[in-house]
Tab-separated table of N, CA and C in Angstrom:
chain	number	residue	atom	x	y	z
A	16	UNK	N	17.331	-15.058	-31.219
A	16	UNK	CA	15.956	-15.057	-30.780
A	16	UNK	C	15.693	-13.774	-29.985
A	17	UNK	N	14.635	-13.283	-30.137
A	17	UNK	CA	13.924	-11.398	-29.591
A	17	UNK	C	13.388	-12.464	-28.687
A	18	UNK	N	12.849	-10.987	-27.406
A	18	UNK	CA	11.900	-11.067	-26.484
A	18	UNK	C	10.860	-10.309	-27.215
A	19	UNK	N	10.062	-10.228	-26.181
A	19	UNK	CA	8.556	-9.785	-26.831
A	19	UNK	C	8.866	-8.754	-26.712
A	20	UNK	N	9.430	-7.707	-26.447
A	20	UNK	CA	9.416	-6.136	-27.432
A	20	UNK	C	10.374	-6.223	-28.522
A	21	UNK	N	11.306	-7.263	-28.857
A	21	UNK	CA	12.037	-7.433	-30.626
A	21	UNK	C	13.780	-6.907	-29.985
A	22	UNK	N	13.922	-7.149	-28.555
A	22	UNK	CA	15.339	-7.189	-28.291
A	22	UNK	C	16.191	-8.385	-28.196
A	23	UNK	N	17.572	-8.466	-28.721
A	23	UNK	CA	17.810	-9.971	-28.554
A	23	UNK	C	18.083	-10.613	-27.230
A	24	UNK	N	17.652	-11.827	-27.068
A	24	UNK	CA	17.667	-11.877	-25.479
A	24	UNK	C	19.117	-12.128	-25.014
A	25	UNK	N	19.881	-12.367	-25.743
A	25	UNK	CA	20.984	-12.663	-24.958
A	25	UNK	C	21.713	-10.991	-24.311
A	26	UNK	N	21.201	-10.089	-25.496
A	26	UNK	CA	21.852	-9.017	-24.671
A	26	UNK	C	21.026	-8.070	-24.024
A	27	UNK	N	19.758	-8.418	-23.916
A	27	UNK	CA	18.794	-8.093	-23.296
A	27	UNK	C	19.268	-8.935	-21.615
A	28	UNK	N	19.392	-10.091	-21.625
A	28	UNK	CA	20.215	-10.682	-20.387
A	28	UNK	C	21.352	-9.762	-19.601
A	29	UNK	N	22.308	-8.993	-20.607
A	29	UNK	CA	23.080	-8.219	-20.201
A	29	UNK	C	22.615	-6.853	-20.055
A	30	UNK	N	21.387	-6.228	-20.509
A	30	UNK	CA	20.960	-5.025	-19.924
A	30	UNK	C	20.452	-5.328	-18.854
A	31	UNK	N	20.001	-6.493	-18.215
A	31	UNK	CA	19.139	-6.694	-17.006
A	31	UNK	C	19.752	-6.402	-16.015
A	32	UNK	N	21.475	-7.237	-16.162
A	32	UNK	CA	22.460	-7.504	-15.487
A	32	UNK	C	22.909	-5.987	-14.661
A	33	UNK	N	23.207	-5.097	-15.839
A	33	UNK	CA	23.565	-3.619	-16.247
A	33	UNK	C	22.424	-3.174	-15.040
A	34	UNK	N	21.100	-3.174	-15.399
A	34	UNK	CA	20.281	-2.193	-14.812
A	34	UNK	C	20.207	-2.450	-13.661
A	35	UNK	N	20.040	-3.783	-13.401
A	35	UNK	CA	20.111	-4.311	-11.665
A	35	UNK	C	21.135	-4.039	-10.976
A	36	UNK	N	22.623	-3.918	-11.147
A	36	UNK	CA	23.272	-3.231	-10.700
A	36	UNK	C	23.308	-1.706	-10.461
A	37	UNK	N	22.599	-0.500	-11.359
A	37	UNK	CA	21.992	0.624	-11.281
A	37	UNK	C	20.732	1.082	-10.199
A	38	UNK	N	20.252	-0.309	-10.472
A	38	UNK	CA	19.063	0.044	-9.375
A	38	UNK	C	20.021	-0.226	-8.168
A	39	UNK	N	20.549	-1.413	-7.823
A	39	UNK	CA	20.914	-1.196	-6.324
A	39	UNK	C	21.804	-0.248	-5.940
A	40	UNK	N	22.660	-0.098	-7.149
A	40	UNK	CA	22.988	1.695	-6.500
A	40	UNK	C	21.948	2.709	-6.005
A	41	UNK	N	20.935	2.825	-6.757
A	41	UNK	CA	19.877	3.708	-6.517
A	41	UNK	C	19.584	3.411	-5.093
A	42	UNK	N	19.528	2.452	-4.717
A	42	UNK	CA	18.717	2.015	-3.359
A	42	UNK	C	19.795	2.477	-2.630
A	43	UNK	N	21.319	2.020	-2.792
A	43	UNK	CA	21.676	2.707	-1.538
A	43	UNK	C	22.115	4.468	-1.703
A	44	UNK	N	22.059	4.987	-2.521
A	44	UNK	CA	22.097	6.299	-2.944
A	44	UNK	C	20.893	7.026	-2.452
A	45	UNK	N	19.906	6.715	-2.260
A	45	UNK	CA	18.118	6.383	-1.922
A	45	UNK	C	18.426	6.574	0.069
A	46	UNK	N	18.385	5.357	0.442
A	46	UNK	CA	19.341	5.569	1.708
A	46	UNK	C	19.633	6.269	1.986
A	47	UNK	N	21.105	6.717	1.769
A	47	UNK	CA	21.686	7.583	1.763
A	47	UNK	C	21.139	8.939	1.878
A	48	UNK	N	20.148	9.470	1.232
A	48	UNK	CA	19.618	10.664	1.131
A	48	UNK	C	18.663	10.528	2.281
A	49	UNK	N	18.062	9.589	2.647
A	49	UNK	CA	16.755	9.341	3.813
A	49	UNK	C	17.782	9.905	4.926
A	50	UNK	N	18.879	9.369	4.847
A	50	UNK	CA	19.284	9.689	6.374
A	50	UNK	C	20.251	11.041	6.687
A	51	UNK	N	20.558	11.427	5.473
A	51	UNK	CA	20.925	12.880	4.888
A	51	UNK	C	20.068	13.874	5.295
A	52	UNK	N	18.363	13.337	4.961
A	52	UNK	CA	17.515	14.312	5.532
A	52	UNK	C	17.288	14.542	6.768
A	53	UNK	N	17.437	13.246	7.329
A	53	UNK	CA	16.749	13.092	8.760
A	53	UNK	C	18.011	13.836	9.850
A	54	UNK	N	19.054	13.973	9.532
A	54	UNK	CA	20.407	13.829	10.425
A	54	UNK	C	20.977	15.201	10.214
A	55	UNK	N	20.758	16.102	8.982
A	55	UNK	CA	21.703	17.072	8.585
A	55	UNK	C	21.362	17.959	9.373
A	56	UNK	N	22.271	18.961	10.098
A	56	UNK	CA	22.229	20.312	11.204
A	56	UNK	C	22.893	21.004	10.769
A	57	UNK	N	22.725	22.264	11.610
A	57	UNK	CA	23.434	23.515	11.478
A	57	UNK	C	22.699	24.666	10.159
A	58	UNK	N	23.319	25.755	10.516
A	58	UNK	CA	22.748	26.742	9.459
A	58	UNK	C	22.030	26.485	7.789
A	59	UNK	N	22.011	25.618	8.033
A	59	UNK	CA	21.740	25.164	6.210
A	59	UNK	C	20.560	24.352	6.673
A	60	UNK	N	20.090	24.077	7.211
A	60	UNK	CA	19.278	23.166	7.540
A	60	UNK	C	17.847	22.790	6.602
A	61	UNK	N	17.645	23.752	7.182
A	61	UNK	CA	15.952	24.390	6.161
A	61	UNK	C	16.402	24.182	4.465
A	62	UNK	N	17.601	24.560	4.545
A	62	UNK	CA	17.312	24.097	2.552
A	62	UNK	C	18.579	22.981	2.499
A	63	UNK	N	18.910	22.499	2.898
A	63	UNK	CA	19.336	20.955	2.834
A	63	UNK	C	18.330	19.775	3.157
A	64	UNK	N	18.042	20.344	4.375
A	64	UNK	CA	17.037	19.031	4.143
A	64	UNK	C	15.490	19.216	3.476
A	65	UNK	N	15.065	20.116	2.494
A	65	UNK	CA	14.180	20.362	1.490
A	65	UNK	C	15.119	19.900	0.051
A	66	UNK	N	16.310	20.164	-0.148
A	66	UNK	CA	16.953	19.494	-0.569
A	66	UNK	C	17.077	18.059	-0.842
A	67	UNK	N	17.190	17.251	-0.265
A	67	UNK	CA	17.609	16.197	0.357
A	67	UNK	C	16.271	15.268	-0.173
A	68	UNK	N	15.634	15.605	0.017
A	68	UNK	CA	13.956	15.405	0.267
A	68	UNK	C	13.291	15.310	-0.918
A	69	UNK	N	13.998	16.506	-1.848
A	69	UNK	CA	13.530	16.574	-3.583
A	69	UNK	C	14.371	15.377	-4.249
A	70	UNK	N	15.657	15.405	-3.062
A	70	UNK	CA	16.311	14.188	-4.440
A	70	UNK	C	16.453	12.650	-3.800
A	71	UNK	N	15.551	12.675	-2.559
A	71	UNK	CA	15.407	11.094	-2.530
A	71	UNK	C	13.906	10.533	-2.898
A	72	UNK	N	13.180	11.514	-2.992
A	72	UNK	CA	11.667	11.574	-3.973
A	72	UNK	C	12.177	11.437	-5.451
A	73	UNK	N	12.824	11.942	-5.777
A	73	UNK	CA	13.520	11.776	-6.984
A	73	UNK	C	14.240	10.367	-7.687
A	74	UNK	N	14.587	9.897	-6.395
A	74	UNK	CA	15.387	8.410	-6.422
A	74	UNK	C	14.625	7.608	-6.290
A	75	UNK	N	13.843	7.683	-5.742
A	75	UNK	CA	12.613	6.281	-5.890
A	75	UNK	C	11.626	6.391	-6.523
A	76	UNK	N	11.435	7.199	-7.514
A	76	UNK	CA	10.846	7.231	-8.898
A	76	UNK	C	11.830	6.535	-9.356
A	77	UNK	N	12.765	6.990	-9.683
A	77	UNK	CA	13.884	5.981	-10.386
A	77	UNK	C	13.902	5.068	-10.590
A	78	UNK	N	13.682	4.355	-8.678
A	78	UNK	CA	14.145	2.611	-8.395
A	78	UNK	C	13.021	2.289	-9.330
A	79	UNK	N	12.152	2.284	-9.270
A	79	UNK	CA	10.887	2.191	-9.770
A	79	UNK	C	10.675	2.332	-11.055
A	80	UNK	N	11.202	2.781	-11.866
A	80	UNK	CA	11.583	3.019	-13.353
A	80	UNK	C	12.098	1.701	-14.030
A	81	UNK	N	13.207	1.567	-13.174
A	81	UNK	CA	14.452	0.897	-13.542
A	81	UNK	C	14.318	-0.735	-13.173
A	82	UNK	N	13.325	-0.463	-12.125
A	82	UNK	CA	12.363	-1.935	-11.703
A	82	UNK	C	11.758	-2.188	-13.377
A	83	UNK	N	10.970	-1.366	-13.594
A	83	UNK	CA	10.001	-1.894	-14.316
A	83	UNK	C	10.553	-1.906	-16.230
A	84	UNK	N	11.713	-1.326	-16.258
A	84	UNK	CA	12.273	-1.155	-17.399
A	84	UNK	C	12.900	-2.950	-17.710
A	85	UNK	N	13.746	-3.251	-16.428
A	85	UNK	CA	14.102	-4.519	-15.971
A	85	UNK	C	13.012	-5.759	-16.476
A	86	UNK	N	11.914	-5.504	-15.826
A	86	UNK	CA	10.886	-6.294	-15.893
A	86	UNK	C	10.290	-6.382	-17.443
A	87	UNK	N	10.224	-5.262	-18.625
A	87	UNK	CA	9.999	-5.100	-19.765
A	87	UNK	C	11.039	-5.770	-20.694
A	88	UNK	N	12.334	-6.045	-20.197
A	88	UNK	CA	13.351	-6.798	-20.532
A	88	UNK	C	12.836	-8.023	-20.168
A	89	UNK	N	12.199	-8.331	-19.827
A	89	UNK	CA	11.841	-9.801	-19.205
A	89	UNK	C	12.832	-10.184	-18.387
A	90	UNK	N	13.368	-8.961	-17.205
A	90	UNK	CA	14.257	-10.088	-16.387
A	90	UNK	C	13.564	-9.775	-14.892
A	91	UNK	N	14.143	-10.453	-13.755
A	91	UNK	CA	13.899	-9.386	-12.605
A	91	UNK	C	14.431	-8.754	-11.778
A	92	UNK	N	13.713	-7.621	-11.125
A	92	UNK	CA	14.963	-6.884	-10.655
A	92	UNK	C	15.251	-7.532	-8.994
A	93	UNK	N	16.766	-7.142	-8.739
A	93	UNK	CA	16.981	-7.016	-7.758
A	93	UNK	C	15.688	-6.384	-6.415
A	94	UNK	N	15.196	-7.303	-5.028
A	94	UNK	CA	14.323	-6.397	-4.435
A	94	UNK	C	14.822	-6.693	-2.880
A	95	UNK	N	15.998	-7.260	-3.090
A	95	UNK	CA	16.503	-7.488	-1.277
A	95	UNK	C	17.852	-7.036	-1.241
A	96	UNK	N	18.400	-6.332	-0.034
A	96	UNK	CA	19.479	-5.647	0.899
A	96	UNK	C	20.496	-6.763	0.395
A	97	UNK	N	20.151	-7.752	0.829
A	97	UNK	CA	21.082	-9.064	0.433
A	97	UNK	C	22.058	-8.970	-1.146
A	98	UNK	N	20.963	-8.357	-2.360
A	98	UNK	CA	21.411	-8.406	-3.699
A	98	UNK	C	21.930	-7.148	-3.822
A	99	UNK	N	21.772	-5.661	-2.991
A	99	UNK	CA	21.756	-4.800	-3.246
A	99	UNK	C	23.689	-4.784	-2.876
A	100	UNK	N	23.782	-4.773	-1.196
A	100	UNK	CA	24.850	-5.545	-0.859
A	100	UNK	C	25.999	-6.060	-1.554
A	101	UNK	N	26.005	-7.112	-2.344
A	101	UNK	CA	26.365	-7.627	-3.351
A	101	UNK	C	27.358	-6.681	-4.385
A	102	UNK	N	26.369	-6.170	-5.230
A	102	UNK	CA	26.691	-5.516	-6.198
A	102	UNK	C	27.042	-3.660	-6.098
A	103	UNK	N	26.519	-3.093	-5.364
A	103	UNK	CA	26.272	-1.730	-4.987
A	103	UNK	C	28.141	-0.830	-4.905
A	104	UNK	N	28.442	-0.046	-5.380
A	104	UNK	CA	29.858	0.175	-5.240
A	104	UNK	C	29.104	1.289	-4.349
A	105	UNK	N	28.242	1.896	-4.449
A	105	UNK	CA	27.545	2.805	-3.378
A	105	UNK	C	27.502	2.466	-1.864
A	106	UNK	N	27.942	3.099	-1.064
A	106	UNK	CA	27.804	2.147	0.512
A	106	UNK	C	27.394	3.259	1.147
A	107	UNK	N	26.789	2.853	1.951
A	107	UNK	CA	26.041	3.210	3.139
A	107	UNK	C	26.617	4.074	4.096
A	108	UNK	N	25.940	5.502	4.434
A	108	UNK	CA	26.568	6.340	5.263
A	108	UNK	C	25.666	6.897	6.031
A	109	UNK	N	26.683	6.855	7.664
A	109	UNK	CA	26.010	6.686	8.661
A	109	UNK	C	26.301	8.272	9.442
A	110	UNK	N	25.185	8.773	9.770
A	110	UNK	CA	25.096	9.913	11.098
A	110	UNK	C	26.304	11.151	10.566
A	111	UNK	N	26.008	11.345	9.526
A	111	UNK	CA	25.833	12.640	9.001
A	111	UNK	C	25.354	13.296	9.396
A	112	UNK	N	25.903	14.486	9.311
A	112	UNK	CA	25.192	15.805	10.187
A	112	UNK	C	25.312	16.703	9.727
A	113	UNK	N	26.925	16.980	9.020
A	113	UNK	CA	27.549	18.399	8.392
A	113	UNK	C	27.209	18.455	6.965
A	114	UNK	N	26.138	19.751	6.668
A	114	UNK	CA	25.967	20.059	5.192
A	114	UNK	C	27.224	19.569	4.379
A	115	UNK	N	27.935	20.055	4.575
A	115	UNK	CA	28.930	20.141	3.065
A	115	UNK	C	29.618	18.630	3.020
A	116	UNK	N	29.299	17.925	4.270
A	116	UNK	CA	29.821	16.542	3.902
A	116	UNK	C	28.782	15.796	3.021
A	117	UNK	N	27.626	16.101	3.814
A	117	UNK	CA	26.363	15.682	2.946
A	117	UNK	C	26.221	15.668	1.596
A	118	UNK	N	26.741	16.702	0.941
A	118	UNK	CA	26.462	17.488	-0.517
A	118	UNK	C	27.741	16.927	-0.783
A	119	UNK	N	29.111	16.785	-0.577
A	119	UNK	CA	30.089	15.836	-0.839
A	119	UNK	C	29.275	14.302	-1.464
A	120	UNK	N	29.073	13.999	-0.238
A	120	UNK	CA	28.404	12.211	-0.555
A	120	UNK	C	27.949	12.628	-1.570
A	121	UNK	N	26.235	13.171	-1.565
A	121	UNK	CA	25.498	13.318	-2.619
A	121	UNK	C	26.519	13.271	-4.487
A	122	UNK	N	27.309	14.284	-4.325
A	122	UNK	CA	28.137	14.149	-5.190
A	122	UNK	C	28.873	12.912	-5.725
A	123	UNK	N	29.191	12.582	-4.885
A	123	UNK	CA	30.049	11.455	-4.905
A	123	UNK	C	29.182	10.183	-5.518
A	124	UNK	N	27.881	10.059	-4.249
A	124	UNK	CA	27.478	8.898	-5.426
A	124	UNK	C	26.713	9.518	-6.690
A	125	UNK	N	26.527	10.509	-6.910
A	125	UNK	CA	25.982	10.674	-8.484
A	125	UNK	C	27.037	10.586	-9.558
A	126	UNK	N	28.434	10.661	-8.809
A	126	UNK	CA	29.621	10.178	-9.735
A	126	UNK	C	29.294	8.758	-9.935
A	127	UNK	N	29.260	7.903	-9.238
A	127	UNK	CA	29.193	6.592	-9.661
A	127	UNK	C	27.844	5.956	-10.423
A	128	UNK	N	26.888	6.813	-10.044
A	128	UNK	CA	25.281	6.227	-10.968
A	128	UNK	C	25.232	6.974	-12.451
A	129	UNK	N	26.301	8.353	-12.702
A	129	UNK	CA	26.402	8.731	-14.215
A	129	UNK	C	27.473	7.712	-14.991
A	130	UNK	N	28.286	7.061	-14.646
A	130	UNK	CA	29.498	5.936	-15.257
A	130	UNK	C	28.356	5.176	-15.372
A	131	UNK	N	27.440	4.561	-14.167
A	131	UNK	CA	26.399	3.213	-14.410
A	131	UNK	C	25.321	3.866	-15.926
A	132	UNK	N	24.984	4.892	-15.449
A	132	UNK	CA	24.142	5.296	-16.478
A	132	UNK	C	24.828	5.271	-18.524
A	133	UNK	N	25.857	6.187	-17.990
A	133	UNK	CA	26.614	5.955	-19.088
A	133	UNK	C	26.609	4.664	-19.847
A	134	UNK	N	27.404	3.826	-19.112
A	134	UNK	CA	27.589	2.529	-20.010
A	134	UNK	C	26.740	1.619	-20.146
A	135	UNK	N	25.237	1.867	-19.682
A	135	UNK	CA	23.522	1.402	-19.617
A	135	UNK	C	23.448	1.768	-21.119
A	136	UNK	N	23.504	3.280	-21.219
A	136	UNK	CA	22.738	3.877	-22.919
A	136	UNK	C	23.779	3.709	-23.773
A	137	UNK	N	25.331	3.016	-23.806
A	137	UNK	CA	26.166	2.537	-24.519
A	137	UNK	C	25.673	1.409	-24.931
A	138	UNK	N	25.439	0.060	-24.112
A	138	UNK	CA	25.262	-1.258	-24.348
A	138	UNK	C	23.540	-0.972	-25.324
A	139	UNK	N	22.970	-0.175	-24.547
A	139	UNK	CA	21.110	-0.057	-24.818
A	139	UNK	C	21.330	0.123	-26.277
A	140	UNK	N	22.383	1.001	-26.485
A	140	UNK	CA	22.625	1.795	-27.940
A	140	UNK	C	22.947	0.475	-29.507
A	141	UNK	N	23.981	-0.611	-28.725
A	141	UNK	CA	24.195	-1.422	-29.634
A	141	UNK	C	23.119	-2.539	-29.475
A	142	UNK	N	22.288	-2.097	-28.719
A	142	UNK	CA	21.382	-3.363	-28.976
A	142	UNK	C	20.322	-2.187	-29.442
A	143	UNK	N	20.032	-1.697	-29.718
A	143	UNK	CA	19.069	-0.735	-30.142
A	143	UNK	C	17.639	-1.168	-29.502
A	144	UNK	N	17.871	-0.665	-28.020
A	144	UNK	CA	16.882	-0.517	-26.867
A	144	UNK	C	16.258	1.182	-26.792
A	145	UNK	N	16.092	0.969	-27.906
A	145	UNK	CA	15.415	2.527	-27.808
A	145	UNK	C	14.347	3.256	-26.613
A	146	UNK	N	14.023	2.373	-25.738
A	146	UNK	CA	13.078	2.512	-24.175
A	146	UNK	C	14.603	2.575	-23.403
A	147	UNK	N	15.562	1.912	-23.298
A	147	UNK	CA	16.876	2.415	-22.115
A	147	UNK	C	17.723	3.477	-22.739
A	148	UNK	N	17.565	3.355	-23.693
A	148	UNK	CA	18.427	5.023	-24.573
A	148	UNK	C	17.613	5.600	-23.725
A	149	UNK	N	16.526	6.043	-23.690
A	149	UNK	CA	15.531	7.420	-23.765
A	149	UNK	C	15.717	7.091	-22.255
A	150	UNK	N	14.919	6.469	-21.108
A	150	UNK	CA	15.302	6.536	-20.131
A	150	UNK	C	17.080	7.013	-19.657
A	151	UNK	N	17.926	6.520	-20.018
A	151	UNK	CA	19.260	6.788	-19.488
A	151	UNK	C	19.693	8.296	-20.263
A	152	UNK	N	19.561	8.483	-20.885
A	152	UNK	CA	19.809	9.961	-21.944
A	152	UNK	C	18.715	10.572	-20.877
A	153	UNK	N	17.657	10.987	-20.485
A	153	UNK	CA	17.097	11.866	-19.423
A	153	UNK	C	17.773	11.506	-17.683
A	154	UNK	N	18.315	10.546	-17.451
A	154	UNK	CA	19.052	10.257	-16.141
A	154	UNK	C	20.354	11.072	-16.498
A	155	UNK	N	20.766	10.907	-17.661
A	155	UNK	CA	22.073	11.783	-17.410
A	155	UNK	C	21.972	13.138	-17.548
A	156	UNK	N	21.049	13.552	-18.349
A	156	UNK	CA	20.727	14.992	-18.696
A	156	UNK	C	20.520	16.041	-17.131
A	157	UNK	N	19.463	15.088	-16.309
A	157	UNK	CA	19.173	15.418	-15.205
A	157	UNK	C	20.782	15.753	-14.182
A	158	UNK	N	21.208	14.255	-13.802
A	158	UNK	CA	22.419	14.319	-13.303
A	158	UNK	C	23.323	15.359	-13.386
A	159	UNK	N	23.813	15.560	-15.206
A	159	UNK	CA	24.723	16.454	-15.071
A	159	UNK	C	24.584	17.622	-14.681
A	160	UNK	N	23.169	18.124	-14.839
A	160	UNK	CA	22.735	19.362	-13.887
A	160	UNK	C	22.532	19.510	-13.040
A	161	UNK	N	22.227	18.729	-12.209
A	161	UNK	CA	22.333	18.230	-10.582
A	161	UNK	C	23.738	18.478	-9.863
A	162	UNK	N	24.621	17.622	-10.768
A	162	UNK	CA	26.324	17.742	-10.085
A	162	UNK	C	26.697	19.141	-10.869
A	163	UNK	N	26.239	19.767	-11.595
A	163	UNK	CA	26.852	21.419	-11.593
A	163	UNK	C	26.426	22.010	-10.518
A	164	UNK	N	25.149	22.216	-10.473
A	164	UNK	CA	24.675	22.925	-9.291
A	164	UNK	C	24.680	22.652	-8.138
A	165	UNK	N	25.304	21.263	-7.479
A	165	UNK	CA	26.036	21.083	-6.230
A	165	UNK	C	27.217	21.444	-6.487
A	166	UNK	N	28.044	20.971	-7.176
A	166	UNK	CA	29.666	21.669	-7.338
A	166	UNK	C	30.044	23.242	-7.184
A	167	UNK	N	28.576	23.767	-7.493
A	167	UNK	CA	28.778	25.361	-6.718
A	167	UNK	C	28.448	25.604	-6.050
A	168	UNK	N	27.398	24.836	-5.242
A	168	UNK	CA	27.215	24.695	-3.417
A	168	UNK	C	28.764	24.921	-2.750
A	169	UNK	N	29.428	23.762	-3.368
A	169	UNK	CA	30.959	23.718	-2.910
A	169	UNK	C	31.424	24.512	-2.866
A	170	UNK	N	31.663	25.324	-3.599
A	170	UNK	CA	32.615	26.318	-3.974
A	170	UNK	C	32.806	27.702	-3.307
């Protein structure tokens, strides 16, 4: 049996599963960057936290995507700390200050939301979710250019 856009629901159940776990990464990855902006010092300042700022504006377009992609699946998304909590391999980081730790994290969790993304447009792929292909194929496209051009921040 399809849902009303012609996906089958049982594995439409398992993209929900998939994406709601993505979004609450997002949220605390999201986080994460709020307090990245607010906290980061020293010489870098001025373009870290303009930085910072582009990519947690960036992340809650996302949540918000991934809300409503969820919701087109007919499921719902995750919208409390409680569920986020739960599932999130992303955790919460506190009173940051030093650029390059900052841009570390940042890194770090975009390692874990390209694996989520990844195996999103794998599953999307055998169910032929052609709306989470196209969404997750532009999340990773983005990403991987994101983590090049921090990885030479690093360097």
């Amino acid at each position: 049996m399809n849902n009303l856009i012609g996906i089958n629901k049982e594995k439409s159940i398992e993209l929900v599963s998939k994406l709601n776990d993505l979004l609450a990464n997002y949220q605390w990855f999201y986080q994460n960057l709020r307090g990245l902006h607010w906290n980061i010092k020293g010489r870098e300042f001025f373009e870290l936290h303009l930085k910072f700022e582009e990519y947690y504006d960036d992340a809650v377009v996302k949540v918000d995507e991934i809300a409503e992609r969820i919701l087109t699946l007919e499921g719902e998304p995750f919208h409390t700390f409680t569920d986020y909590l739960k599932v999130s391999e992303i955790k919460e980081e506190k009173s940051v200050t030093n650029g390059t730790k900052g841009v570390e994290i940042i890194v770090n969790n975009f390692g874990v939301l390209i694996l989520k993304e990844r195996e999103i447009l794998s599953s999307a792929a055998e169910t032929d979710d052609e709306g989470t292909v196209s969404l997750m194929s532009d999340y990773i496209s983005e990403t991987e250019k994101t983590l090049w051009m921090l990885n030479s921040y690093l360097k």
